[in-house]
Amino acid sequence: MDFWAEQAERLHWDVRWSEVLDWSGAPYAKWFTGGRLNAAHNCVDRHVEAGFGDQVAIHWVGEPGDSRDITYAQLRDEVCRAANALASLGVRAGDRVAIQLPMIPEAIVAMLACARLGAPHSVVFGGFSPSALRSRVEDAEAKVVITADGQFRRGQAVPMKANVDEALAGSAVEKVVVVRRTGEDVPMGERDVWWHELVDGQSTEHFAEAFDSEHPLFILYTSGTTGKPKGILHTTGGYLTQVAYTHQVVFDHRPGEDVYWCTADIGWITGHSYIVYGPLANRATQVVYEGTPNTPHEGRHWEIVQKYGVSIYYTAPTLIRTFMKWGEDIPARYDLSSLRVLGSVGEPINPEAWRWYREHIGAGTAPIVDTWWQTETGAIMIAPPPGSPEFKPGSAQTPVPGISAMVVDDAGKEVAPGESGYLVLDQPWPSMLRGVWGDDARFRETYWSRFTGAYFAGDGARYDADGDIWLLGRVDDVMNVSGHRISTAEVESALVSHPAVAEAAVVGAADPTTGQGIVAFVIPRDAAEVSVQELRDHVAREIGPIAKPRQIMVVPELPKTRSGKIMRRLLRDVAENREIGDVTTLADSGVMAQIAGQKSAT
Ligand code: WTA
């Protein structure tokens, strides 16, 4: 416990904690009990007070080519103004604020303003549909929603406020704050207020109240094995301690020297922990880029690395594979010599992508830190130390100091090297989730019921002969598409909500670029005409474009066991063009032949 007490010293505490960990209410942990702090003060004000106000916090790059450099002093002023503005709308400690914004500085400012007020934010990815936004806003009972008129995507302005209006029709949300980004006309209703009209005139003075270490910092929704997303709850002291600690040790981050860039979106946990809270707590200078990597050209990221002298670059395997497809001659046109540490997150990185990343982006020498963690873990859990004597392409290697992880078999017994098992976290950690918002039973059932006294991560893993950990992907019905978690049940329920569909089954099939691709099997309603394209669009409308199936097969039946459970394993065989496995437990063993026949017909 001395270890984590030492890490917590990285932060400014208004009141020091009395106990490092109280695990008596397991599986609900309390870290740094009695301690009080303000997360926004830790990320911004204290750096200004320490004399670093002129250091650039954010080199922001807009997709159309506009840019802004924001110093810590300017960020402090903006966050204070926004906190005053939200307070003027009646936002108080404990109130939830939903945020759906593009990757613009206001997104970070809004999150920090909420943190400053002790109002947990719930950030919803900009690509989520109105109905996905609506369910998240309703589940968290958000009082205020912050959004933008629109966002730039591949050079085009696409509406955002219109989505929010659709999502909030008839809802109890009191105010919608709208940032002007794309500039097109948006109808402003009675509860709507422009960000610039609300925020710009506010005072830059705002007192940052210290909150209890266990005060809720944010809720972030993630997909689980059922259709309904889970609101993962994170609190303040332990979370901030572990994100600051890992951001520093895993990336070997040096404040004032490094230029750091994490390419995630703030709508995901990686954006929360490694764009907002970790780097800012560590006084990083970072790049934040609004757009897609091929707008206006496929060298955009490397142009930005060269321009700002990025030294630490953190991205996802799916993007690395995309860069590989575009060709190595693209990064070769830029000076990437400033890069000294490369990171990977979101899915297992295949050795080929690992080697390409190191060779063509890291000059053949940069350490690659393959970081395993989850929305639920809050911060990096498994990663090779950057000074590691040996890197293994495709292995996240070892738990970071202070963290304990194990690979176990069905009975919870540690497996021997080479055997596959389940990854569990057998000791509490500071940034661990503090539950599923409003659903204690689901929290216990999902994470704590499978193995006694240990957290079940939902990932398969194995040890190699050196005891290093290799992650093998999800063992539940969660797919990983371009590093995004999407549950099969969520896509299935979107499909069956279409009038032409009687039944649907969805599997994740290996995909050379996105890791997994979504493949759906649908049984049409009697005599109904189904258009596969219409179904794909329907899923995009229901959830968001990221959930669009890569392929939809219209089939007469689905393979089910005698107890009525769909055998996805067999569907995966079809989707991945493999020979179909054991069908003996099927209620009707002829079904697979029908499906396979159907497939060759499409
Ligand atoms: C997967 C993203 C292998 C894993 C931070 C996990 C990984 C899920 C890695 C969490 C990695 C993430 N190697 N698999 N380095 N990083 N994963 O909640 O299946 O969006 O359970 O958090 O991504 O996804 P989430």
mmCIF file of N, CA and C and ligand atoms in Angstrom, residues 222 269-270 344-348 370-376 457 459 471 474 480 483 485, ligand 1:
data_model
loop_
_atom_site.group_PDB
_atom_site.id
_atom_site.type_symbol
_atom_site.label_atom_id
_atom_site.label_comp_id
_atom_site.label_asym_id
_atom_site.label_seq_id
_atom_site.Cartn_x
_atom_site.Cartn_y
_atom_site.Cartn_z
ATOM 1 N N THR A 222 -20.352 1.652 -21.725
ATOM 2 C CA THR A 222 -19.642 0.709 -22.582
ATOM 3 C C THR A 222 -20.540 -0.499 -22.825
ATOM 4 N N ILE A 269 -12.836 5.672 -23.259
ATOM 5 C CA ILE A 269 -12.039 5.763 -22.031
ATOM 6 C C ILE A 269 -10.612 6.225 -22.321
ATOM 7 N N THR A 270 -10.065 5.826 -23.472
ATOM 8 C CA THR A 270 -8.684 6.225 -23.764
ATOM 9 C C THR A 270 -8.573 7.749 -23.823
ATOM 10 N N SER A 344 0.252 1.409 -28.124
ATOM 11 C CA SER A 344 -0.849 0.733 -28.813
ATOM 12 C C SER A 344 -1.895 0.351 -27.782
ATOM 13 N N VAL A 345 -3.152 0.459 -28.166
ATOM 14 C CA VAL A 345 -4.243 0.112 -27.249
ATOM 15 C C VAL A 345 -5.503 -0.253 -28.007
ATOM 16 N N GLY A 346 -6.323 -1.066 -27.392
ATOM 17 C CA GLY A 346 -7.674 -1.289 -27.910
ATOM 18 C C GLY A 346 -7.959 -2.708 -28.330
ATOM 19 N N GLU A 347 -6.928 -3.425 -28.742
ATOM 20 C CA GLU A 347 -7.099 -4.810 -29.172
ATOM 21 C C GLU A 347 -5.707 -5.411 -29.235
ATOM 22 N N PRO A 348 -5.639 -6.737 -29.326
ATOM 23 C CA PRO A 348 -4.313 -7.338 -29.473
ATOM 24 C C PRO A 348 -3.672 -6.809 -30.754
ATOM 25 N N ASP A 370 2.599 -1.851 -25.662
ATOM 26 C CA ASP A 370 1.292 -2.431 -25.971
ATOM 27 C C ASP A 370 0.532 -2.457 -24.645
ATOM 28 N N THR A 371 -0.465 -1.591 -24.533
ATOM 29 C CA THR A 371 -1.104 -1.382 -23.224
ATOM 30 C C THR A 371 -2.456 -2.072 -23.167
ATOM 31 N N TRP A 372 -2.605 -2.990 -22.245
ATOM 32 C CA TRP A 372 -3.910 -3.638 -22.058
ATOM 33 C C TRP A 372 -4.634 -2.985 -20.894
ATOM 34 N N TRP A 373 -5.869 -2.605 -21.142
ATOM 35 C CA TRP A 373 -6.738 -2.107 -20.080
ATOM 36 C C TRP A 373 -8.142 -1.976 -20.630
ATOM 37 N N GLN A 374 -9.070 -1.472 -19.841
ATOM 38 C CA GLN A 374 -10.492 -1.416 -20.222
ATOM 39 C C GLN A 374 -11.157 -0.164 -19.647
ATOM 40 N N THR A 375 -12.339 0.129 -20.161
ATOM 41 C CA THR A 375 -13.151 1.201 -19.577
ATOM 42 C C THR A 375 -13.270 0.974 -18.066
ATOM 43 N N GLU A 376 -13.450 -0.274 -17.704
ATOM 44 C CA GLU A 376 -13.662 -0.614 -16.296
ATOM 45 C C GLU A 376 -12.409 -0.441 -15.452
ATOM 46 N N ALA A 457 -12.153 -10.071 -16.367
ATOM 47 C CA ALA A 457 -12.019 -9.013 -17.361
ATOM 48 C C ALA A 457 -12.795 -9.289 -18.646
ATOM 49 N N ASP A 459 -11.546 -11.191 -21.004
ATOM 50 C CA ASP A 459 -10.547 -11.445 -22.044
ATOM 51 C C ASP A 459 -9.878 -12.797 -21.831
ATOM 52 N N LEU A 471 -2.545 -11.403 -24.680
ATOM 53 C CA LEU A 471 -4.007 -11.295 -24.692
ATOM 54 C C LEU A 471 -4.556 -11.960 -25.948
ATOM 55 N N ARG A 474 -11.659 -11.170 -26.634
ATOM 56 C CA ARG A 474 -12.775 -11.338 -25.706
ATOM 57 C C ARG A 474 -13.248 -12.783 -25.666
ATOM 58 N N ASN A 480 -14.919 -6.557 -30.979
ATOM 59 C CA ASN A 480 -13.970 -5.452 -30.949
ATOM 60 C C ASN A 480 -13.732 -5.022 -32.398
ATOM 61 N N GLY A 483 -11.156 -1.371 -32.501
ATOM 62 C CA GLY A 483 -10.877 -0.964 -31.124
ATOM 63 C C GLY A 483 -12.114 -0.498 -30.375
ATOM 64 N N ARG A 485 -15.751 -1.302 -28.618
ATOM 65 C CA ARG A 485 -16.494 -2.425 -28.054
ATOM 66 C C ARG A 485 -17.944 -2.345 -28.459
HETATM 67 C C1 WTA B 1 -9.354 -5.023 -25.621
HETATM 68 C C2 WTA B 1 -10.000 0.326 -24.185
HETATM 69 C C3 WTA B 1 -5.358 -6.800 -26.276
HETATM 70 C C4 WTA B 1 -9.700 -6.068 -24.585
HETATM 71 C C5 WTA B 1 -8.810 0.825 -23.346
HETATM 72 C C6 WTA B 1 -10.422 -5.270 -23.520
HETATM 73 C C7 WTA B 1 -6.855 -5.140 -25.700
HETATM 74 C C8 WTA B 1 -11.171 -4.259 -24.343
HETATM 75 C C9 WTA B 1 -5.786 -4.240 -25.487
HETATM 76 C C10 WTA B 1 -11.464 -2.995 -23.587
HETATM 77 C C11 WTA B 1 -4.449 -4.708 -25.724
HETATM 78 C C12 WTA B 1 -7.666 -3.241 -25.040
HETATM 79 N N1 WTA B 1 -4.295 -5.983 -26.109
HETATM 80 N N2 WTA B 1 -6.625 -6.404 -26.089
HETATM 81 N N3 WTA B 1 -3.393 -3.921 -25.589
HETATM 82 N N4 WTA B 1 -6.332 -3.075 -25.074
HETATM 83 N N5 WTA B 1 -7.989 -4.486 -25.424
HETATM 84 O O1 WTA B 1 -13.241 -0.747 -22.666
HETATM 85 O O2 WTA B 1 -10.539 -7.028 -25.168
HETATM 86 O O3 WTA B 1 -12.902 0.184 -24.990
HETATM 87 O O4 WTA B 1 -11.289 -6.058 -22.736
HETATM 88 O O5 WTA B 1 -11.036 -0.005 -23.331
HETATM 89 O O6 WTA B 1 -10.306 -3.983 -25.454
HETATM 90 O O7 WTA B 1 -12.029 -2.022 -24.421
HETATM 91 P P1 WTA B 1 -12.387 -0.596 -23.857
#
